[in-house]
mmCIF file of C-alpha atoms in Angstrom:
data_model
loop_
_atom_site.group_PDB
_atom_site.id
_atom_site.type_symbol
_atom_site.label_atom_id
_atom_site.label_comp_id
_atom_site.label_asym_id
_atom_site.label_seq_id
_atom_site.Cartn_x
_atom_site.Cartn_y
_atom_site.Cartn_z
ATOM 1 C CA UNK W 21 0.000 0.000 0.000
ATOM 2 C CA UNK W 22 1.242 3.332 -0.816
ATOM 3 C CA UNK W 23 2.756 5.331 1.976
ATOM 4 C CA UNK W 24 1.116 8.688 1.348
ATOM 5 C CA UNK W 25 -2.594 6.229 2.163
ATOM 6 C CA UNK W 26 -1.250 4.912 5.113
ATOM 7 C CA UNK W 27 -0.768 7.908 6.316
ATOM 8 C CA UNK W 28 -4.086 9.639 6.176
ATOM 9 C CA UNK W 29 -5.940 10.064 9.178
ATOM 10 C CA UNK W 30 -9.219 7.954 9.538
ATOM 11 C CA UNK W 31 -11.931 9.219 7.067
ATOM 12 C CA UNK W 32 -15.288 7.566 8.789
ATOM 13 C CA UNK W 33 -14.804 10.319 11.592
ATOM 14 C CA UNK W 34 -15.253 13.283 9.054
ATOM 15 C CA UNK W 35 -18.962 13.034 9.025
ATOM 16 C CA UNK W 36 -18.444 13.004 13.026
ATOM 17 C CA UNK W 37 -16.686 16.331 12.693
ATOM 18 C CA UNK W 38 -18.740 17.787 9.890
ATOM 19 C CA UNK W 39 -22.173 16.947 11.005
ATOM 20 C CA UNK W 40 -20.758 18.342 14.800
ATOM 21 C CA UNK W 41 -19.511 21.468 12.741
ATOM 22 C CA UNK W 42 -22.650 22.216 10.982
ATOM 23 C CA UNK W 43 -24.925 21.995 13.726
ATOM 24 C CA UNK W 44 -22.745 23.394 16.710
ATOM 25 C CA UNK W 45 -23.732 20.328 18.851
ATOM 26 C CA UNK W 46 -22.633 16.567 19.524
ATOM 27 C CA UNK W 47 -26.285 16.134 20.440
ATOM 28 C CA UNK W 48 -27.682 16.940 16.404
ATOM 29 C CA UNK W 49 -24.959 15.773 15.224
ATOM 30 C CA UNK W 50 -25.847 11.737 16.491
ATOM 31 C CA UNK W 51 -29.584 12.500 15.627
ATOM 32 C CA UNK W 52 -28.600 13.387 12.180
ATOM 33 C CA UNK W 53 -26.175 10.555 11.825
ATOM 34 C CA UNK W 54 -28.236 8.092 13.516
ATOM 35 C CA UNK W 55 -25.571 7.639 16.462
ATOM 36 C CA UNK W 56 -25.089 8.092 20.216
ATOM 37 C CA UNK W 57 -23.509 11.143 21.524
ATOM 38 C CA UNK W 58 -20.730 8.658 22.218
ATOM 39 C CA UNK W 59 -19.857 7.574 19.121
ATOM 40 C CA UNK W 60 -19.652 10.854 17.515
ATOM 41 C CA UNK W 61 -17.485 11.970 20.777
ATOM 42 C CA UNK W 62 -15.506 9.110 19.935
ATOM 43 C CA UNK W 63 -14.992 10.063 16.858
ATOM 44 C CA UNK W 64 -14.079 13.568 16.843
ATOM 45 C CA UNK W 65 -11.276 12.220 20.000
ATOM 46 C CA UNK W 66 -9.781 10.039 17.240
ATOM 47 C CA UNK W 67 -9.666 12.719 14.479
ATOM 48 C CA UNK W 68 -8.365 15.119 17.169
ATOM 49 C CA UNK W 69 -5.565 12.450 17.782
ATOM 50 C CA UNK W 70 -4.876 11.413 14.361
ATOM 51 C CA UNK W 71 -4.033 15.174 13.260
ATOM 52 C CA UNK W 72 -2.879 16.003 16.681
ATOM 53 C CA UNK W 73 -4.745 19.227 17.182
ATOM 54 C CA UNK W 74 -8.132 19.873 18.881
ATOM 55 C CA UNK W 75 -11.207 20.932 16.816
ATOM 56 C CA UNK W 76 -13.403 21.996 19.082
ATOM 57 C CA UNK W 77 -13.652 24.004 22.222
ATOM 58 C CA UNK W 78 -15.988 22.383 24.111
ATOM 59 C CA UNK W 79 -18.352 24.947 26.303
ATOM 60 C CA UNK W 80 -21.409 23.883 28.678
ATOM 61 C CA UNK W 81 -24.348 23.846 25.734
ATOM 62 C CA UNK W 82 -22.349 24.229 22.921
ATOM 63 C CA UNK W 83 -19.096 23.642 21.091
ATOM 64 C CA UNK W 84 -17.171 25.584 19.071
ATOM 65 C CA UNK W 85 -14.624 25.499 16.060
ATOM 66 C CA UNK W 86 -11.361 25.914 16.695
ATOM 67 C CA UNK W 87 -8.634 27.746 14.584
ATOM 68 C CA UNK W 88 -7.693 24.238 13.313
ATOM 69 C CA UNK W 89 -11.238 23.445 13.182
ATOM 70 C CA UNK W 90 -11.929 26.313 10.920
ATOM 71 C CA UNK W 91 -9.180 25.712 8.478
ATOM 72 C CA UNK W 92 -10.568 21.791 8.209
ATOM 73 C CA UNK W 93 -14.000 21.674 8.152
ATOM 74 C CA UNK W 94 -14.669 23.655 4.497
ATOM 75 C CA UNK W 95 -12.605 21.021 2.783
ATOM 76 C CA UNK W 96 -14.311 18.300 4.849
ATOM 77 C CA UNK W 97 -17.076 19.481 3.647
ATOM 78 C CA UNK W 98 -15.989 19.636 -0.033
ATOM 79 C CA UNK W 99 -14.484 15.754 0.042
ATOM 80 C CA UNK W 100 -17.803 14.359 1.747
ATOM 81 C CA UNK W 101 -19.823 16.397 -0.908
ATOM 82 C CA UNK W 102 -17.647 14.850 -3.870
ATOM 83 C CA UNK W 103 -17.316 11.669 -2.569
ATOM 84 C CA UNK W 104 -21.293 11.491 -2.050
ATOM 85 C CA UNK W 105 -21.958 12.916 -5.588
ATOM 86 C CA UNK W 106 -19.576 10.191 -7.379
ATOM 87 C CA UNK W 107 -21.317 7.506 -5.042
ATOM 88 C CA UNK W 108 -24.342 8.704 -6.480
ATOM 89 C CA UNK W 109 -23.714 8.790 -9.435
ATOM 90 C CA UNK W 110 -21.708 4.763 -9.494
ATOM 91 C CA UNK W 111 -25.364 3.129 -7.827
ATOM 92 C CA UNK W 112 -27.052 5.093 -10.340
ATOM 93 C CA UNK W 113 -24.776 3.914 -13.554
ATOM 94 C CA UNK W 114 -25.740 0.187 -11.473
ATOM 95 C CA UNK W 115 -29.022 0.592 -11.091
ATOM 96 C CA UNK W 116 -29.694 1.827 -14.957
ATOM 97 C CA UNK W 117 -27.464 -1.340 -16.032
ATOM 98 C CA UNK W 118 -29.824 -4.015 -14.634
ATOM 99 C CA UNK W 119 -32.960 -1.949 -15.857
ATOM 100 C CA UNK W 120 -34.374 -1.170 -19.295
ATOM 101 C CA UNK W 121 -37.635 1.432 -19.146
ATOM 102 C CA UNK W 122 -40.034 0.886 -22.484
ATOM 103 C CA UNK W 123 -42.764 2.914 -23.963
ATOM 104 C CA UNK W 124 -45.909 1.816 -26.604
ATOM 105 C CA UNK W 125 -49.347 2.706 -27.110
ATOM 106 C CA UNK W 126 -52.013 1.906 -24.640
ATOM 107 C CA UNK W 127 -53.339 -0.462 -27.458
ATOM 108 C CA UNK W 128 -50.243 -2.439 -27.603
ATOM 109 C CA UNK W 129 -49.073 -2.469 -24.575
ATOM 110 C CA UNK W 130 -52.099 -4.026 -22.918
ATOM 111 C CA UNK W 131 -52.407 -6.558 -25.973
ATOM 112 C CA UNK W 132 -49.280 -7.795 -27.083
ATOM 113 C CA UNK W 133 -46.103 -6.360 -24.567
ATOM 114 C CA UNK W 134 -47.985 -7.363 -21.186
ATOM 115 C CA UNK W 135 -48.894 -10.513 -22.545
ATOM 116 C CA UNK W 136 -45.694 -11.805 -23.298
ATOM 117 C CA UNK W 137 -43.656 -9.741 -20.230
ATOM 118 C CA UNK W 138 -43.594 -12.500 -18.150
ATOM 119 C CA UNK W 139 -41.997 -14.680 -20.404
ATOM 120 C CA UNK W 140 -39.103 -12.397 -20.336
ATOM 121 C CA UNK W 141 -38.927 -11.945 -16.616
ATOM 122 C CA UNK W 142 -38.814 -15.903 -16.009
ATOM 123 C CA UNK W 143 -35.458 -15.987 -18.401
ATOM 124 C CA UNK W 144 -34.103 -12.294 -17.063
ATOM 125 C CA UNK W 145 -34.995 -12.466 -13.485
ATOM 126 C CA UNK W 146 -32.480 -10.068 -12.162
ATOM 127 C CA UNK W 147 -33.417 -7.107 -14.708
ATOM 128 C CA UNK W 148 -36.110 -4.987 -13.853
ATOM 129 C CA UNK W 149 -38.712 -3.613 -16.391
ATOM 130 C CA UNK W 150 -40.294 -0.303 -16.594
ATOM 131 C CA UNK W 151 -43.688 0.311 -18.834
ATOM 132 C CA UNK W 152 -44.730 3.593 -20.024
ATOM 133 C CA UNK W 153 -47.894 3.229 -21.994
ATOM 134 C CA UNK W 154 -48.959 6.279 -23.919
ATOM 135 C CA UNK W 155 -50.668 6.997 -27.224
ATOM 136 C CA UNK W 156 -48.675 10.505 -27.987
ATOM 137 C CA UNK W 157 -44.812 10.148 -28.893
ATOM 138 C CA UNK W 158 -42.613 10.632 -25.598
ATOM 139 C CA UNK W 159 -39.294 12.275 -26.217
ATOM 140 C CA UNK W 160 -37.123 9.242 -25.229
ATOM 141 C CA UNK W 161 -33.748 10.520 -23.903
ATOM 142 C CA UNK W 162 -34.944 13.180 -21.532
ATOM 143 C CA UNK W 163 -37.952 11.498 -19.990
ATOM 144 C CA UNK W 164 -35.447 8.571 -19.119
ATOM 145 C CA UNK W 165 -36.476 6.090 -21.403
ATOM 146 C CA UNK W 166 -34.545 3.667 -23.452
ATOM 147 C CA UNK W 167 -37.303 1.838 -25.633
ATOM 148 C CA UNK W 168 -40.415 2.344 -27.887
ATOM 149 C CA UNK W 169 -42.546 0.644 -29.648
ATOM 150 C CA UNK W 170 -43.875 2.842 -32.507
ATOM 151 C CA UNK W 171 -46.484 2.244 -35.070
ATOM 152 C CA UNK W 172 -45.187 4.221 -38.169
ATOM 153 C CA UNK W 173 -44.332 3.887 -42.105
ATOM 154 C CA UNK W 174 -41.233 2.587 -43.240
ATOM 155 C CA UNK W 175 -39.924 6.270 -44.803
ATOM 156 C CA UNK W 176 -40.241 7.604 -41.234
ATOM 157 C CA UNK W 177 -37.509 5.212 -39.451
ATOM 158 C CA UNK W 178 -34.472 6.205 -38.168
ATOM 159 C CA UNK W 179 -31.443 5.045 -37.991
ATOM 160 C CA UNK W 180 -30.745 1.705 -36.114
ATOM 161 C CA UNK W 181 -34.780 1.241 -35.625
ATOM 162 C CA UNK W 182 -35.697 -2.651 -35.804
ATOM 163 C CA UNK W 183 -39.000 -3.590 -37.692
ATOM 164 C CA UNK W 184 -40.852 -5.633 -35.186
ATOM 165 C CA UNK W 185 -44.087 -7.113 -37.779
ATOM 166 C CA UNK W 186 -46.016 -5.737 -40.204
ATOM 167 C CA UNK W 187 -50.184 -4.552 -40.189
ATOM 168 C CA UNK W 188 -52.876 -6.486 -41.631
ATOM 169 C CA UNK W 189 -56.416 -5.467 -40.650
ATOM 170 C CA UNK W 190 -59.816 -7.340 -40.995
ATOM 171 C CA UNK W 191 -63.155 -7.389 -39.433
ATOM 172 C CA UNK W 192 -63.244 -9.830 -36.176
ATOM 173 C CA UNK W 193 -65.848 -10.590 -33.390
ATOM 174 C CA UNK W 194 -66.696 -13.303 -30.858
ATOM 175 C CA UNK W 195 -67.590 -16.319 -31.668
ATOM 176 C CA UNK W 196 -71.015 -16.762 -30.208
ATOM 177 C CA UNK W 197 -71.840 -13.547 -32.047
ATOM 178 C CA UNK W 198 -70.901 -14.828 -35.467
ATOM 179 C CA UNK W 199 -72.442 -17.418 -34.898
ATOM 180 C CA UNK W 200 -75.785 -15.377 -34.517
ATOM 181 C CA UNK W 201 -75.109 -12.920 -37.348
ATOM 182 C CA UNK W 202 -75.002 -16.233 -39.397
ATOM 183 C CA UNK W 203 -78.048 -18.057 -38.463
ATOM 184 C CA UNK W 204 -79.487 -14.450 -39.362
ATOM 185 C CA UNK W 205 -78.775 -12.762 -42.503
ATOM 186 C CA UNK W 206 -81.036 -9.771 -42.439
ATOM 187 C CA UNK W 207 -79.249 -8.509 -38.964
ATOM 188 C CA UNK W 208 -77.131 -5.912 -38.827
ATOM 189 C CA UNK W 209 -73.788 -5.941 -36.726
ATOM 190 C CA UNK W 210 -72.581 -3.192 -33.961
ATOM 191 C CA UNK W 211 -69.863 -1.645 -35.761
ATOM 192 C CA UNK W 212 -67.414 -0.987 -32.430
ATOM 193 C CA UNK W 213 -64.925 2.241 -33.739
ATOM 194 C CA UNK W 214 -61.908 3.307 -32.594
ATOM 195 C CA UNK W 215 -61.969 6.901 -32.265
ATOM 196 C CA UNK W 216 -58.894 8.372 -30.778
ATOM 197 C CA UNK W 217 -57.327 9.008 -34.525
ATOM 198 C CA UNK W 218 -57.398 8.251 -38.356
ATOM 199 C CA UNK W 219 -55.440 5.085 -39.075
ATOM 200 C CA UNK W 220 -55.613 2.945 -42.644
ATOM 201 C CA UNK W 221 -57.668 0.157 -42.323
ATOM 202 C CA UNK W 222 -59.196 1.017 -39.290
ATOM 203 C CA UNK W 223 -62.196 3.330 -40.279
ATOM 204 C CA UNK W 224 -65.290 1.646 -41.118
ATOM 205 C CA UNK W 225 -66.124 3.647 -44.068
ATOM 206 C CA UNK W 226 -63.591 1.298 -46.697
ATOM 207 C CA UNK W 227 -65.135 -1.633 -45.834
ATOM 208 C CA UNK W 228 -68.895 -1.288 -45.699
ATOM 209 C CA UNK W 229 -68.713 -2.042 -49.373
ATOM 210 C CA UNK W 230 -66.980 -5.424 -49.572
ATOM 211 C CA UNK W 231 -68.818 -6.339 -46.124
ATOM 212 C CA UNK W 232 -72.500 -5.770 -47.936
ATOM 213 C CA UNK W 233 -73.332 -3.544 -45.311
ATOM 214 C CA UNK W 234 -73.784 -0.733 -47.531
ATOM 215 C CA UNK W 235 -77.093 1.790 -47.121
ATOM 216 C CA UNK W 236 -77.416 0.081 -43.831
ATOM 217 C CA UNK W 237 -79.026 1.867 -40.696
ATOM 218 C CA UNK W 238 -75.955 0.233 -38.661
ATOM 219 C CA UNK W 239 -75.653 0.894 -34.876
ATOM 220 C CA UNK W 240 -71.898 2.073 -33.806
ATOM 221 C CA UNK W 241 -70.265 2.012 -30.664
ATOM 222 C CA UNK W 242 -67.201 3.998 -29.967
ATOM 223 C CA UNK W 243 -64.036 3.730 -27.840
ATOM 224 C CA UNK W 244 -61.042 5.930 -27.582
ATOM 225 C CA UNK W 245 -58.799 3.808 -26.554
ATOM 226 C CA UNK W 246 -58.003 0.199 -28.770
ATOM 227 C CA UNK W 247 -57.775 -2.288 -26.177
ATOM 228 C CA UNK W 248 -61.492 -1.267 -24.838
ATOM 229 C CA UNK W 249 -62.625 -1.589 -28.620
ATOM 230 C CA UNK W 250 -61.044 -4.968 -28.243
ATOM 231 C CA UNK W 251 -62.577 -6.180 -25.247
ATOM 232 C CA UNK W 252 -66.142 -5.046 -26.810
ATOM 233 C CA UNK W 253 -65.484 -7.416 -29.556
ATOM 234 C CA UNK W 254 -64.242 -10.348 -27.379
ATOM 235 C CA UNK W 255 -67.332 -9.928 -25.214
ATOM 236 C CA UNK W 256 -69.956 -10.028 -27.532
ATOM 237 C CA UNK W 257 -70.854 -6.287 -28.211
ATOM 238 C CA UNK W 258 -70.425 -5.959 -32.281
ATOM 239 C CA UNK W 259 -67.254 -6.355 -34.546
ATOM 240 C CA UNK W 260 -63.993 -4.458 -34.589
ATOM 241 C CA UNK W 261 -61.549 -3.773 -37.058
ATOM 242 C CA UNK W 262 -58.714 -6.300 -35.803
ATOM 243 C CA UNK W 263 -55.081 -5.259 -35.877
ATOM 244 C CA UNK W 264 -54.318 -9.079 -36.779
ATOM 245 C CA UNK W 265 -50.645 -9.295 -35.385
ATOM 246 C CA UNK W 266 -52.305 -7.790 -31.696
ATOM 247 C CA UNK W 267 -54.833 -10.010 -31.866
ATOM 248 C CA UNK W 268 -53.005 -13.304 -32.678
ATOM 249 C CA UNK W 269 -53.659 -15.133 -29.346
ATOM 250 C CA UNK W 270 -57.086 -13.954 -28.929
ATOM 251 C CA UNK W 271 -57.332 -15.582 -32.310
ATOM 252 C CA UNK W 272 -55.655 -18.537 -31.964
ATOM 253 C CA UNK W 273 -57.038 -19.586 -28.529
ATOM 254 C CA UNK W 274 -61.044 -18.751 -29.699
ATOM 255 C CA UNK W 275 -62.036 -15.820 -27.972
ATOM 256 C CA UNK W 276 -62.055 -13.964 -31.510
ATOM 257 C CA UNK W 277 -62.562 -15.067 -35.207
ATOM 258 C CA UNK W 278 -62.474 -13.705 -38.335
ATOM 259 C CA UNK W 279 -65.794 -12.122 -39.691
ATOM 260 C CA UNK W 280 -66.440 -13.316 -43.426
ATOM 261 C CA UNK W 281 -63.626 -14.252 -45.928
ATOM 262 C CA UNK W 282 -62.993 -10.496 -47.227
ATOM 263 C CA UNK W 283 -59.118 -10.122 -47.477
ATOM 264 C CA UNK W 284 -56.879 -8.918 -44.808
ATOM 265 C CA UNK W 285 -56.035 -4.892 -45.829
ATOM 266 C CA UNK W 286 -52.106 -4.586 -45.275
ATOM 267 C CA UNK W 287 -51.579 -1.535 -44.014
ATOM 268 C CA UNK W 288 -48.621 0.864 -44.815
ATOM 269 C CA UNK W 289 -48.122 1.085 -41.085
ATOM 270 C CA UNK W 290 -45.478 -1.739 -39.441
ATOM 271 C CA UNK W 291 -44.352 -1.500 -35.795
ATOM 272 C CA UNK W 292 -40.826 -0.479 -34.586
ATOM 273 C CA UNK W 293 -38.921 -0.757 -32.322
ATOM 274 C CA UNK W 294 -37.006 2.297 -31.670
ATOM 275 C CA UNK W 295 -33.584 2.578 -29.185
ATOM 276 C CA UNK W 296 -32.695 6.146 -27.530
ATOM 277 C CA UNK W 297 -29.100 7.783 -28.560
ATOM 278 C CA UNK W 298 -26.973 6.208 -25.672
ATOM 279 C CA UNK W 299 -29.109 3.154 -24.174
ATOM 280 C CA UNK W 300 -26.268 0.875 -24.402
ATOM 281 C CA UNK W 301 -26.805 -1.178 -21.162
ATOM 282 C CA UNK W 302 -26.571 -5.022 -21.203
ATOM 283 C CA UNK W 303 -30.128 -4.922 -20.120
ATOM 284 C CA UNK W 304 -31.128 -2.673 -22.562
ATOM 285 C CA UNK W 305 -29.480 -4.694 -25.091
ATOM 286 C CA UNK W 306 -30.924 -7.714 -23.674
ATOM 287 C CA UNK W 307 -34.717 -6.778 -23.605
ATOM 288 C CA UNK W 308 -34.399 -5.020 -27.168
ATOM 289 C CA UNK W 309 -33.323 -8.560 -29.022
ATOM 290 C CA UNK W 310 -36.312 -9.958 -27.186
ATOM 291 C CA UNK W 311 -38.488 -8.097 -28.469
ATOM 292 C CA UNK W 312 -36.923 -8.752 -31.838
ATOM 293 C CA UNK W 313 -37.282 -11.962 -31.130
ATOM 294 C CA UNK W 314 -40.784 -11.851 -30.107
ATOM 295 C CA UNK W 315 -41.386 -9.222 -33.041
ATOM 296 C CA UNK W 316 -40.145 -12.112 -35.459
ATOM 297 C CA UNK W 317 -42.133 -14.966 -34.075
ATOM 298 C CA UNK W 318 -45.769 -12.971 -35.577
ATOM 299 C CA UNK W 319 -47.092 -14.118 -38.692
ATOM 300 C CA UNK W 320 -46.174 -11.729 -41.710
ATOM 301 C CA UNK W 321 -49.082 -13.659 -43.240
ATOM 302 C CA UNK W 322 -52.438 -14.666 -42.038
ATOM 303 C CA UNK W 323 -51.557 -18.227 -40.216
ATOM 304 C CA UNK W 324 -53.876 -21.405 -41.093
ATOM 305 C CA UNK W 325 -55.001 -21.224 -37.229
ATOM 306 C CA UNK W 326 -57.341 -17.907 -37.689
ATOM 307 C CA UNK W 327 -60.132 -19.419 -38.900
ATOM 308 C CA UNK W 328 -63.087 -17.437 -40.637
ATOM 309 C CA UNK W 329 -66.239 -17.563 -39.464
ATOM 310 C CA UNK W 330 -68.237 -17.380 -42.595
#
C-alpha cells in the first residue's frame, strides 16, 4: 500500500466532525447521523488524535470550532460532498445497467407487450422492467427512457430502428356472435370504432362495401382507446376492425374469429422498435433482441389457425 494512504488520518470520523460542525452540537450531530452522543465523541477524540490538534472548544451547551477546526472543516465538507456525488452517481450507472424502461401505445401495450412480459422476466430475473404506456410520442432521452414501440411507415424510421411485424387489418368478433349474425342474414352488426385518430384500415367507411353492409341503418359504438374496442369485440358487443398481429392469441385460442372471408387490408403502417441515442446497457441490449425476437415470431401472413367464421 502506498505510503502517502497509510498515512491519512481515519476518514469515517469526518462526518463526526462535519455533522458536529454544521450543527454546533454533539447532540444533532448523532440525531442526524443516527448515532449516540458517544460515538460521535468518539470520533471527533480520534480525528483530534490522528491530526494532533483539537477541533473543538468544548463549552457547557455548545461547542465551538477551533482555529484548526476552521481551516478543516470547508474542505471536509468539499471531500464528503464529492465523494457522495460520485457515489451517487456509481449506484445510479448500477441501477440503470440491470434496468431497461419501455414505452408503446395503450393499445399495444395491454395486448401484445404485457402478454408476453412475463416470459421475459422468467429468463431475465435479475433485470427490472419499466412500462410507459402512452398513445402521444414521448421524447425518449430526456424522460429517461430507453425503448419504444412505434407504429409508423417505413420512410419515417431512423437510424438503427428494428422492424418488429407488419399490419394487416380485418373485421373480427366473438364467436357466439358470429355465430348469430349467421343463423341471421337480415341482422345488422354493432360496428365498435376506434376513435382516438385516423389510421388505414381502421375506419369503417372502406369496408362497408366489400362487407354488404352498404345503405345500412348500422348501430356504432365507440371507444377511444383500442384495447377497450377490443374487449367489446371479445365480449360479444359488435365487430372491430382487428389489428391481426395484436390479436393473434385472442385468435388462436377462440375468444375472436375472423368475420367473413374479405381479405386482410395490409396496411402501410409496421411497428418499430425504436432505441434512444446512448441506451447501451446489457439490459437494454438484452430486452431489445427480445423483443426482436418476439417481433419475429408474428405471422407476416395470415396463419392457417385464424379461422373465418363465414
Amino acid at each position: 500500500m502506498r505510503k502517502d494512504l497509510l498515512s491519512l488520518p481515519p476518514l469515517e470520523p469526518l462526518r463526526g466532525f462535519v455533522a458536529a460542525a454544521s450543527r454546533r452540537s454533539i447532540t444533532l450531530a448523532a440525531a442526524d447521523l443516527c448515532l449516540t452522543q458517544s460515538a460521535i465523541s468518539r470520533q471527533i477524540q480520534a480525528l483530534e488524535n490522528a491530526l494532533g490538534a483539537p477541533l473543538f472548544v468544548r463549552k457547557h451547551r455548545a461547542i465551538e470550532l477551533t482555529p484548526a477546526g476552521e481551516r478543516l472543516l470547508p474542505a471536509a465538507i468539499a471531500w464528503l460532498a464529492e465523494y457522495g456525488e460520485i457515489a451517487a452517481s456509481l449506484r445510479q450507472r448500477a441501477a440503470s445497467a440491470n434496468s431497461v424502461t419501455i414505452t408503446a401505445s395503450i393499445g399495444v401495450t395491454a395486448l401484445w407487450l404485457l402478454p408476453r412480459l412475463g416470459h421475459f422476466q422468467a429468463t431475465h430475473p435479475t433485470v427490472e422492467v419499466r412500462v410507459v404506456a402512452a398513445n402521444s410520442p414521448i421524447d425518449l432521452t430526456p424522460a429517461g427512457i430507453d425503448l419504444a414501440i412505434r407504429y409508423q411507415t417505413e420512410p419515417t424510421i431512423g437510424r438503427g430502428d428494428r422492424l418488429l411485424f407488419r399490419e394487416s387489418i380485418a373485421p373480427v368478433l366473438a364467436p357466439v356472435l358470429a355465430k348469430k349474425l349467421a343463423a341471421n342474414l337480415e341482422e345488422s352488426p354493432t360496428l365498435i370504432e376506434y376513435q382516438e385518430r385516423s389510421l388505414p384500415g381502421l375506419d369503417w367507411t372502406s369496408w362497408l362495401g366489400s362487407l354488404g353492409l352498404s345503405g345500412r341503418n348500422l348501430r356504432r359504438l365507440g371507444f377511444n382507446q383500442y384495447d377497450q374496442a377490443v374487449q367489446a369485440a371479445i365480449a360479444g358487443q359488435g365487430v372491430v376492425l382487428g389489428r391481426l398481429p395484436l390479436l393473434a392469441d385472442a385468435l388462436d385460442d377462440g375468444r375472436l374469429c375472423r368475420w367473413t372471408d374479405v381479405p386482410a387490408f395490409v396496411s402501410p403502417y409496421a411497428y418499430w422498435l425504436l432505441r434512444a441515442p446512448g441506451s447501451n446497457g446489457t439490459a437494454v441490449a438484452a430486452f431489445a433482441d427480445w423483443l426482436a425476437g418476439q417481433g419475429k415470431a408474428e405471422p407476416s401472413s395470415l396463419p392457417d389457425s385464424i379461422k373465418s367464421a363465414s
